[in-house]
Amino acid sequence: MSIVFHEEKKIFHLYNEKISYIMMVLKNGHMGQLYFGKRIHDREDFSYLVENYSRPMGSYVFEGEKDLSLEHVKLEYGVYGSSDYRQPAVEVLQENGSCISDFQYQNFSIEAGKPKLEGLPATYTEDDKEAETLIITLKDNLTGLVLKLCYTIFSEKGIIARNAHFCNTGKESLCLTTAMSLCLDLPDYDYEWIQFSGAWARERYPKVRRLEQGIQSVGSMRGHSSHEHNPFVILKRPHTDEFHGEAIGFSLIYSGNFLAQAEVDTHGTTRMLMGIHPFGFKWKMEAGETFQTPEAVMVYTDEGLNDMSQIFHKLYQKRLARGYWRDKTRPILINNWEATYFDFTEERIVEIAGKAKECGVELFVLDDGWFGKRSSDRAGLGDWVANKDRLPNGISGLADKVSRLGMKFGLWFEPEMVNKDSDLYRKHPDWILQTPGRKNSHGRFQYVLDFSRKEVVDAIFSMMDELLSNAKISYIKWDMNRSITECFSTALPADRQGEVFHRYILGVYDLYERLTSKFPEVLFESCASGGGRFDPGILYYAPQGWASDDSDAVERLKIQYGTSYCYPISSIGSHVSVSPNHQINRSTPLYTRANVAYFGTFGYELDLNKLTQEEQEQVKEQISFMKKYRELLQYGTFYRLSSPFESNITAWMTVSEDRKTAIVGWYRVMNQVNGCYTRLRLQGLQEELEYEIEGSGRSLYGDELMNLGLLTSDPTSGQPEEGEFPGCDFDSRIYILRAKK
Ligand code: GLA
């Protein structure tokens, strides 16, 4: 890995074995983008890549010359207003009303490793040899606004992490109205754009479309990254598939309002922008003040989408997630939400926990309803003290009982919210986000606490601190169940209201940081009505997230498949729930529910006492299976093999680091009478090794399994012999492959 500067032509070349990223200082002092893609030879002069023929209707930078129009060059951080007509990476409103800036190259520095981003989640290095960071300093001389563009190249794989930092060194006050984390101009538009979109209970479905002249974008203006769109998009070549071809993944490490956008201009170049959504964003910078954008990560591969995903998985597992739980397999948990909803007593909880312990579950999680006057979703949020009517021994008493059963204890919180019917709201009605004189919309009867205010975050921290310090709590489910409306902080002046959305998220990060620092061994699981804030920002604090409120196994195939494009299996919260399912009323076999949930953190969301004896025995087997294989399931190399969006069969697999053990998950949604012969071509095995397929009495070489495939036809479907299983809808199988010694 290297960052080279060619002095004469002022060209920067960042490269490792996989990629090259090349830029140069243009004739007018702006940073020009020259290349991002597969590694190429270094050379002194790449300036031939600046194509700036004069064009009709062009606007030119230098008087009397027609050789530089910003519209026709590729830029590192485009500015609107001076001959570049594309959407800008940055816009600065000045006291005289002008929005034009002119960021001139000043100098650069190179640091080993990767500097920390103050107050924001970001990827990190543990050893300086893992990455190198280039910081390019530019300045708008008229206003004194200094811009630092930071690029980290990791020593392995095609990863570049970027962010921008601003400092107002001038005298006037400035207002940032756009400040993207990345801007990347690509020389053509022969791409398909993949976004990950959906809704509550059907999050992160991949949606593919060809890039075309004009703008295509996704984003959130809801105050959280949202169920609707994820801050992750892919540009791939049209022929690229899971195993071959070029793709670039763009991921924003941020949990608030975001924009991801591709603009194809009239000459067929593509500008990618990613960062905080400019809509509703207005950040005031008095003289001397600074602003730091979130980090964006770009991953390039020419080996298909699975390779791109595996790069993200490893990076986010090992160099975004942190702390005690980062490398550990996750406890098998039981959560009482779908078992009881708000209707429980201590006795009932202990009964559920007792049976779970008997089946091998390791952690009991008490969900919503344990605090304040929370007997429904109309009251109690904000009062983080145990409801003594339900829990006469308080949280510490219940936690002791659960721990005496031999299990860990976990607790649900929704720290950012308040019901009007709560002591907290009665005491501090001004602590919510609300616009003076306007009606305030509610969501699930709750209001959003103003986390842009330190005293609000302090108060919530002290309530949570009290509980965590006095009860044996090993896990927290941090929920967030509504989007933000009437966004206004009564603590900020008029000219800083455009900062509230971002300051709110900084407050969320601050609370996470304080809690994870003080209680490093507590496992945090994020949740936002399921997957409404399943993003890399939160992953920095909470190494796992409840992927969706939809716990139906068939629905989960799509949700978990889509989620796996960016996020590691160890981060995907997945449970076995009751059948018929509570969200979609579908009945599925218990084994299929487990076969889907194994590819995640794994747990149960039901009362095991209500299962038959036979089902309870199945649950015991499932749990011992998960305990045996969870290291491989959660940390192995994951491959998507067959997509639920394209086929009746979903299949995926995970392979151990030494490529000697693999687990394949195979799922058929609808049964087929007298069905087709089917095979599944596997991935990631060693060609020359012979693998035993557990339970089949058969061993096959890696090259057989990868080239001609694993035979998955169902011999009994149609006319089963006496005693044979005819197959069923929502069927599934797990194949375990082990290399022979
Ligand atoms: C949200 C979560 C659920 C559950 C409920 C409790 O909907 O996504 O898992 O915790 O809140 O109110």
PDB file of N, CA, C and O in Angstrom, residues 699-738:
ATOM      1  N   SER A 699     -19.243 -38.530   0.104  1.00  0.00           N
ATOM      2  CA  SER A 699     -18.177 -37.521   0.129  1.00  0.00           C
ATOM      3  C   SER A 699     -17.907 -37.065  -1.294  1.00  0.00           C
ATOM      4  O   SER A 699     -17.856 -37.897  -2.204  1.00  0.00           O
ATOM      5  N   LEU A 700     -17.712 -35.778  -1.468  1.00  0.00           N
ATOM      6  CA  LEU A 700     -17.459 -35.254  -2.813  1.00  0.00           C
ATOM      7  C   LEU A 700     -16.307 -34.255  -2.762  1.00  0.00           C
ATOM      8  O   LEU A 700     -16.109 -33.574  -1.748  1.00  0.00           O
ATOM      9  N   TYR A 701     -15.572 -34.175  -3.863  1.00  0.00           N
ATOM     10  CA  TYR A 701     -14.467 -33.215  -3.921  1.00  0.00           C
ATOM     11  C   TYR A 701     -15.006 -31.788  -4.031  1.00  0.00           C
ATOM     12  O   TYR A 701     -16.094 -31.564  -4.583  1.00  0.00           O
ATOM     13  N   GLY A 702     -14.179 -30.877  -3.572  1.00  0.00           N
ATOM     14  CA  GLY A 702     -14.539 -29.451  -3.677  1.00  0.00           C
ATOM     15  C   GLY A 702     -14.854 -29.066  -5.110  1.00  0.00           C
ATOM     16  O   GLY A 702     -15.811 -28.334  -5.370  1.00  0.00           O
ATOM     17  N   ASP A 703     -14.055 -29.577  -6.065  1.00  0.00           N
ATOM     18  CA  ASP A 703     -14.323 -29.176  -7.455  1.00  0.00           C
ATOM     19  C   ASP A 703     -15.652 -29.741  -7.963  1.00  0.00           C
ATOM     20  O   ASP A 703     -16.327 -29.115  -8.776  1.00  0.00           O
ATOM     21  N   GLU A 704     -16.036 -30.914  -7.471  1.00  0.00           N
ATOM     22  CA  GLU A 704     -17.356 -31.442  -7.862  1.00  0.00           C
ATOM     23  C   GLU A 704     -18.460 -30.539  -7.314  1.00  0.00           C
ATOM     24  O   GLU A 704     -19.379 -30.141  -8.019  1.00  0.00           O
ATOM     25  N   LEU A 705     -18.310 -30.201  -6.036  1.00  0.00           N
ATOM     26  CA  LEU A 705     -19.368 -29.413  -5.384  1.00  0.00           C
ATOM     27  C   LEU A 705     -19.482 -28.005  -5.973  1.00  0.00           C
ATOM     28  O   LEU A 705     -20.566 -27.432  -6.034  1.00  0.00           O
ATOM     29  N   MET A 706     -18.342 -27.485  -6.431  1.00  0.00           N
ATOM     30  CA  MET A 706     -18.387 -26.111  -6.934  1.00  0.00           C
ATOM     31  C   MET A 706     -18.722 -26.053  -8.427  1.00  0.00           C
ATOM     32  O   MET A 706     -19.239 -25.053  -8.899  1.00  0.00           O
ATOM     33  N   ASN A 707     -18.402 -27.131  -9.160  1.00  0.00           N
ATOM     34  CA  ASN A 707     -18.635 -27.074 -10.608  1.00  0.00           C
ATOM     35  C   ASN A 707     -19.881 -27.814 -11.072  1.00  0.00           C
ATOM     36  O   ASN A 707     -20.651 -27.276 -11.860  1.00  0.00           O
ATOM     37  N   LEU A 708     -20.049 -29.068 -10.575  1.00  0.00           N
ATOM     38  CA  LEU A 708     -21.306 -29.696 -10.989  1.00  0.00           C
ATOM     39  C   LEU A 708     -22.383 -29.542  -9.927  1.00  0.00           C
ATOM     40  O   LEU A 708     -23.562 -29.654 -10.211  1.00  0.00           O
ATOM     41  N   GLY A 709     -21.963 -29.272  -8.716  1.00  0.00           N
ATOM     42  CA  GLY A 709     -22.950 -28.858  -7.710  1.00  0.00           C
ATOM     43  C   GLY A 709     -23.398 -29.960  -6.768  1.00  0.00           C
ATOM     44  O   GLY A 709     -23.145 -31.145  -6.976  1.00  0.00           O
ATOM     45  N   LEU A 710     -24.051 -29.490  -5.720  1.00  0.00           N
ATOM     46  CA  LEU A 710     -24.636 -30.388  -4.722  1.00  0.00           C
ATOM     47  C   LEU A 710     -26.032 -30.759  -5.225  1.00  0.00           C
ATOM     48  O   LEU A 710     -26.816 -29.877  -5.584  1.00  0.00           O
ATOM     49  N   LEU A 711     -26.334 -32.048  -5.277  1.00  0.00           N
ATOM     50  CA  LEU A 711     -27.657 -32.464  -5.765  1.00  0.00           C
ATOM     51  C   LEU A 711     -28.711 -32.178  -4.688  1.00  0.00           C
ATOM     52  O   LEU A 711     -28.613 -32.684  -3.573  1.00  0.00           O
ATOM     53  N   THR A 712     -29.690 -31.349  -5.049  1.00  0.00           N
ATOM     54  CA  THR A 712     -30.692 -30.976  -4.049  1.00  0.00           C
ATOM     55  C   THR A 712     -32.101 -31.413  -4.442  1.00  0.00           C
ATOM     56  O   THR A 712     -33.073 -31.038  -3.783  1.00  0.00           O
ATOM     57  N   SER A 713     -32.225 -32.176  -5.549  1.00  0.00           N
ATOM     58  CA  SER A 713     -33.572 -32.599  -5.970  1.00  0.00           C
ATOM     59  C   SER A 713     -34.232 -33.352  -4.830  1.00  0.00           C
ATOM     60  O   SER A 713     -33.568 -34.027  -4.054  1.00  0.00           O
ATOM     61  N   ASP A 714     -35.554 -33.232  -4.786  1.00  0.00           N
ATOM     62  CA  ASP A 714     -36.305 -33.888  -3.729  1.00  0.00           C
ATOM     63  C   ASP A 714     -36.887 -35.171  -4.306  1.00  0.00           C
ATOM     64  O   ASP A 714     -37.811 -35.129  -5.117  1.00  0.00           O
ATOM     65  N   PRO A 715     -36.343 -36.330  -3.960  1.00  0.00           N
ATOM     66  CA  PRO A 715     -36.759 -37.564  -4.626  1.00  0.00           C
ATOM     67  C   PRO A 715     -38.174 -37.980  -4.277  1.00  0.00           C
ATOM     68  O   PRO A 715     -38.769 -38.801  -4.967  1.00  0.00           O
ATOM     69  N   THR A 716     -38.736 -37.434  -3.229  1.00  0.00           N
ATOM     70  CA  THR A 716     -40.025 -37.955  -2.771  1.00  0.00           C
ATOM     71  C   THR A 716     -41.200 -37.112  -3.226  1.00  0.00           C
ATOM     72  O   THR A 716     -42.335 -37.546  -3.135  1.00  0.00           O
ATOM     73  N   SER A 717     -40.937 -35.909  -3.699  1.00  0.00           N
ATOM     74  CA  SER A 717     -42.050 -35.027  -4.024  1.00  0.00           C
ATOM     75  C   SER A 717     -42.892 -35.640  -5.141  1.00  0.00           C
ATOM     76  O   SER A 717     -42.385 -36.056  -6.161  1.00  0.00           O
ATOM     77  N   GLY A 718     -44.179 -35.686  -4.976  1.00  0.00           N
ATOM     78  CA  GLY A 718     -45.040 -36.272  -5.997  1.00  0.00           C
ATOM     79  C   GLY A 718     -45.676 -37.548  -5.489  1.00  0.00           C
ATOM     80  O   GLY A 718     -46.805 -37.542  -5.030  1.00  0.00           O
ATOM     81  N   GLN A 719     -44.924 -38.621  -5.546  1.00  0.00           N
ATOM     82  CA  GLN A 719     -45.495 -39.897  -5.116  1.00  0.00           C
ATOM     83  C   GLN A 719     -44.570 -40.572  -4.108  1.00  0.00           C
ATOM     84  O   GLN A 719     -43.836 -41.502  -4.456  1.00  0.00           O
ATOM     85  N   PRO A 720     -44.586 -40.071  -2.894  1.00  0.00           N
ATOM     86  CA  PRO A 720     -43.677 -40.649  -1.906  1.00  0.00           C
ATOM     87  C   PRO A 720     -44.021 -42.091  -1.599  1.00  0.00           C
ATOM     88  O   PRO A 720     -45.183 -42.483  -1.628  1.00  0.00           O
ATOM     89  N   GLU A 721     -42.981 -42.854  -1.368  1.00  0.00           N
ATOM     90  CA  GLU A 721     -43.192 -44.225  -0.902  1.00  0.00           C
ATOM     91  C   GLU A 721     -43.713 -44.148   0.522  1.00  0.00           C
ATOM     92  O   GLU A 721     -43.543 -43.122   1.206  1.00  0.00           O
ATOM     93  N   GLU A 722     -44.275 -45.210   0.972  1.00  0.00           N
ATOM     94  CA  GLU A 722     -44.787 -45.302   2.337  1.00  0.00           C
ATOM     95  C   GLU A 722     -43.712 -44.824   3.328  1.00  0.00           C
ATOM     96  O   GLU A 722     -42.561 -45.251   3.253  1.00  0.00           O
ATOM     97  N   GLY A 723     -44.075 -43.915   4.195  1.00  0.00           N
ATOM     98  CA  GLY A 723     -43.132 -43.466   5.227  1.00  0.00           C
ATOM     99  C   GLY A 723     -42.176 -42.385   4.762  1.00  0.00           C
ATOM    100  O   GLY A 723     -41.411 -41.852   5.548  1.00  0.00           O
ATOM    101  N   GLU A 724     -42.191 -42.028   3.470  1.00  0.00           N
ATOM    102  CA  GLU A 724     -41.285 -40.970   2.998  1.00  0.00           C
ATOM    103  C   GLU A 724     -41.938 -39.597   3.150  1.00  0.00           C
ATOM    104  O   GLU A 724     -43.149 -39.457   3.008  1.00  0.00           O
ATOM    105  N   PHE A 725     -41.090 -38.587   3.384  1.00  0.00           N
ATOM    106  CA  PHE A 725     -41.585 -37.221   3.543  1.00  0.00           C
ATOM    107  C   PHE A 725     -41.856 -36.617   2.168  1.00  0.00           C
ATOM    108  O   PHE A 725     -40.960 -36.561   1.328  1.00  0.00           O
ATOM    109  N   PRO A 726     -43.078 -36.173   1.902  1.00  0.00           N
ATOM    110  CA  PRO A 726     -43.398 -35.677   0.565  1.00  0.00           C
ATOM    111  C   PRO A 726     -42.923 -34.247   0.307  1.00  0.00           C
ATOM    112  O   PRO A 726     -43.210 -33.686  -0.740  1.00  0.00           O
ATOM    113  N   GLY A 727     -42.212 -33.684   1.245  1.00  0.00           N
ATOM    114  CA  GLY A 727     -41.853 -32.276   1.105  1.00  0.00           C
ATOM    115  C   GLY A 727     -43.043 -31.422   1.472  1.00  0.00           C
ATOM    116  O   GLY A 727     -44.156 -31.920   1.655  1.00  0.00           O
ATOM    117  N   CYS A 728     -42.816 -30.129   1.638  1.00  0.00           N
ATOM    118  CA  CYS A 728     -43.921 -29.231   2.018  1.00  0.00           C
ATOM    119  C   CYS A 728     -43.553 -27.812   1.601  1.00  0.00           C
ATOM    120  O   CYS A 728     -42.414 -27.547   1.220  1.00  0.00           O
ATOM    121  N   ASP A 729     -44.515 -26.949   1.671  1.00  0.00           N
ATOM    122  CA  ASP A 729     -44.204 -25.538   1.466  1.00  0.00           C
ATOM    123  C   ASP A 729     -43.282 -25.094   2.605  1.00  0.00           C
ATOM    124  O   ASP A 729     -43.332 -25.642   3.701  1.00  0.00           O
ATOM    125  N   PHE A 730     -42.479 -24.110   2.335  1.00  0.00           N
ATOM    126  CA  PHE A 730     -41.584 -23.509   3.337  1.00  0.00           C
ATOM    127  C   PHE A 730     -40.610 -24.542   3.908  1.00  0.00           C
ATOM    128  O   PHE A 730     -40.319 -24.577   5.096  1.00  0.00           O
ATOM    129  N   ASP A 731     -40.158 -25.389   3.022  1.00  0.00           N
ATOM    130  CA  ASP A 731     -39.227 -26.455   3.413  1.00  0.00           C
ATOM    131  C   ASP A 731     -37.799 -25.882   3.428  1.00  0.00           C
ATOM    132  O   ASP A 731     -37.514 -24.850   2.798  1.00  0.00           O
ATOM    133  N   SER A 732     -36.921 -26.546   4.117  1.00  0.00           N
ATOM    134  CA  SER A 732     -35.531 -26.084   4.138  1.00  0.00           C
ATOM    135  C   SER A 732     -34.621 -27.205   4.587  1.00  0.00           C
ATOM    136  O   SER A 732     -35.077 -28.179   5.195  1.00  0.00           O
ATOM    137  N   ARG A 733     -33.361 -27.049   4.266  1.00  0.00           N
ATOM    138  CA  ARG A 733     -32.356 -28.024   4.720  1.00  0.00           C
ATOM    139  C   ARG A 733     -31.075 -27.299   5.078  1.00  0.00           C
ATOM    140  O   ARG A 733     -30.774 -26.239   4.511  1.00  0.00           O
ATOM    141  N   ILE A 734     -30.344 -27.908   5.975  1.00  0.00           N
ATOM    142  CA  ILE A 734     -28.997 -27.425   6.285  1.00  0.00           C
ATOM    143  C   ILE A 734     -28.044 -28.544   5.886  1.00  0.00           C
ATOM    144  O   ILE A 734     -28.250 -29.700   6.269  1.00  0.00           O
ATOM    145  N   TYR A 735     -27.038 -28.230   5.099  1.00  0.00           N
ATOM    146  CA  TYR A 735     -26.016 -29.224   4.747  1.00  0.00           C
ATOM    147  C   TYR A 735     -24.721 -28.844   5.455  1.00  0.00           C
ATOM    148  O   TYR A 735     -24.302 -27.683   5.390  1.00  0.00           O
ATOM    149  N   ILE A 736     -24.117 -29.837   6.093  1.00  0.00           N
ATOM    150  CA  ILE A 736     -22.818 -29.583   6.724  1.00  0.00           C
ATOM    151  C   ILE A 736     -21.760 -30.355   5.962  1.00  0.00           C
ATOM    152  O   ILE A 736     -21.908 -31.565   5.728  1.00  0.00           O
ATOM    153  N   LEU A 737     -20.732 -29.639   5.557  1.00  0.00           N
ATOM    154  CA  LEU A 737     -19.658 -30.268   4.789  1.00  0.00           C
ATOM    155  C   LEU A 737     -18.360 -30.188   5.573  1.00  0.00           C
ATOM    156  O   LEU A 737     -18.002 -29.102   6.063  1.00  0.00           O
ATOM    157  N   ARG A 738     -17.685 -31.322   5.642  1.00  0.00           N
ATOM    158  CA  ARG A 738     -16.442 -31.334   6.412  1.00  0.00           C
ATOM    159  C   ARG A 738     -15.363 -32.018   5.589  1.00  0.00           C
ATOM    160  O   ARG A 738     -15.579 -33.136   5.098  1.00  0.00           O
TER     161      ARG A 738
END
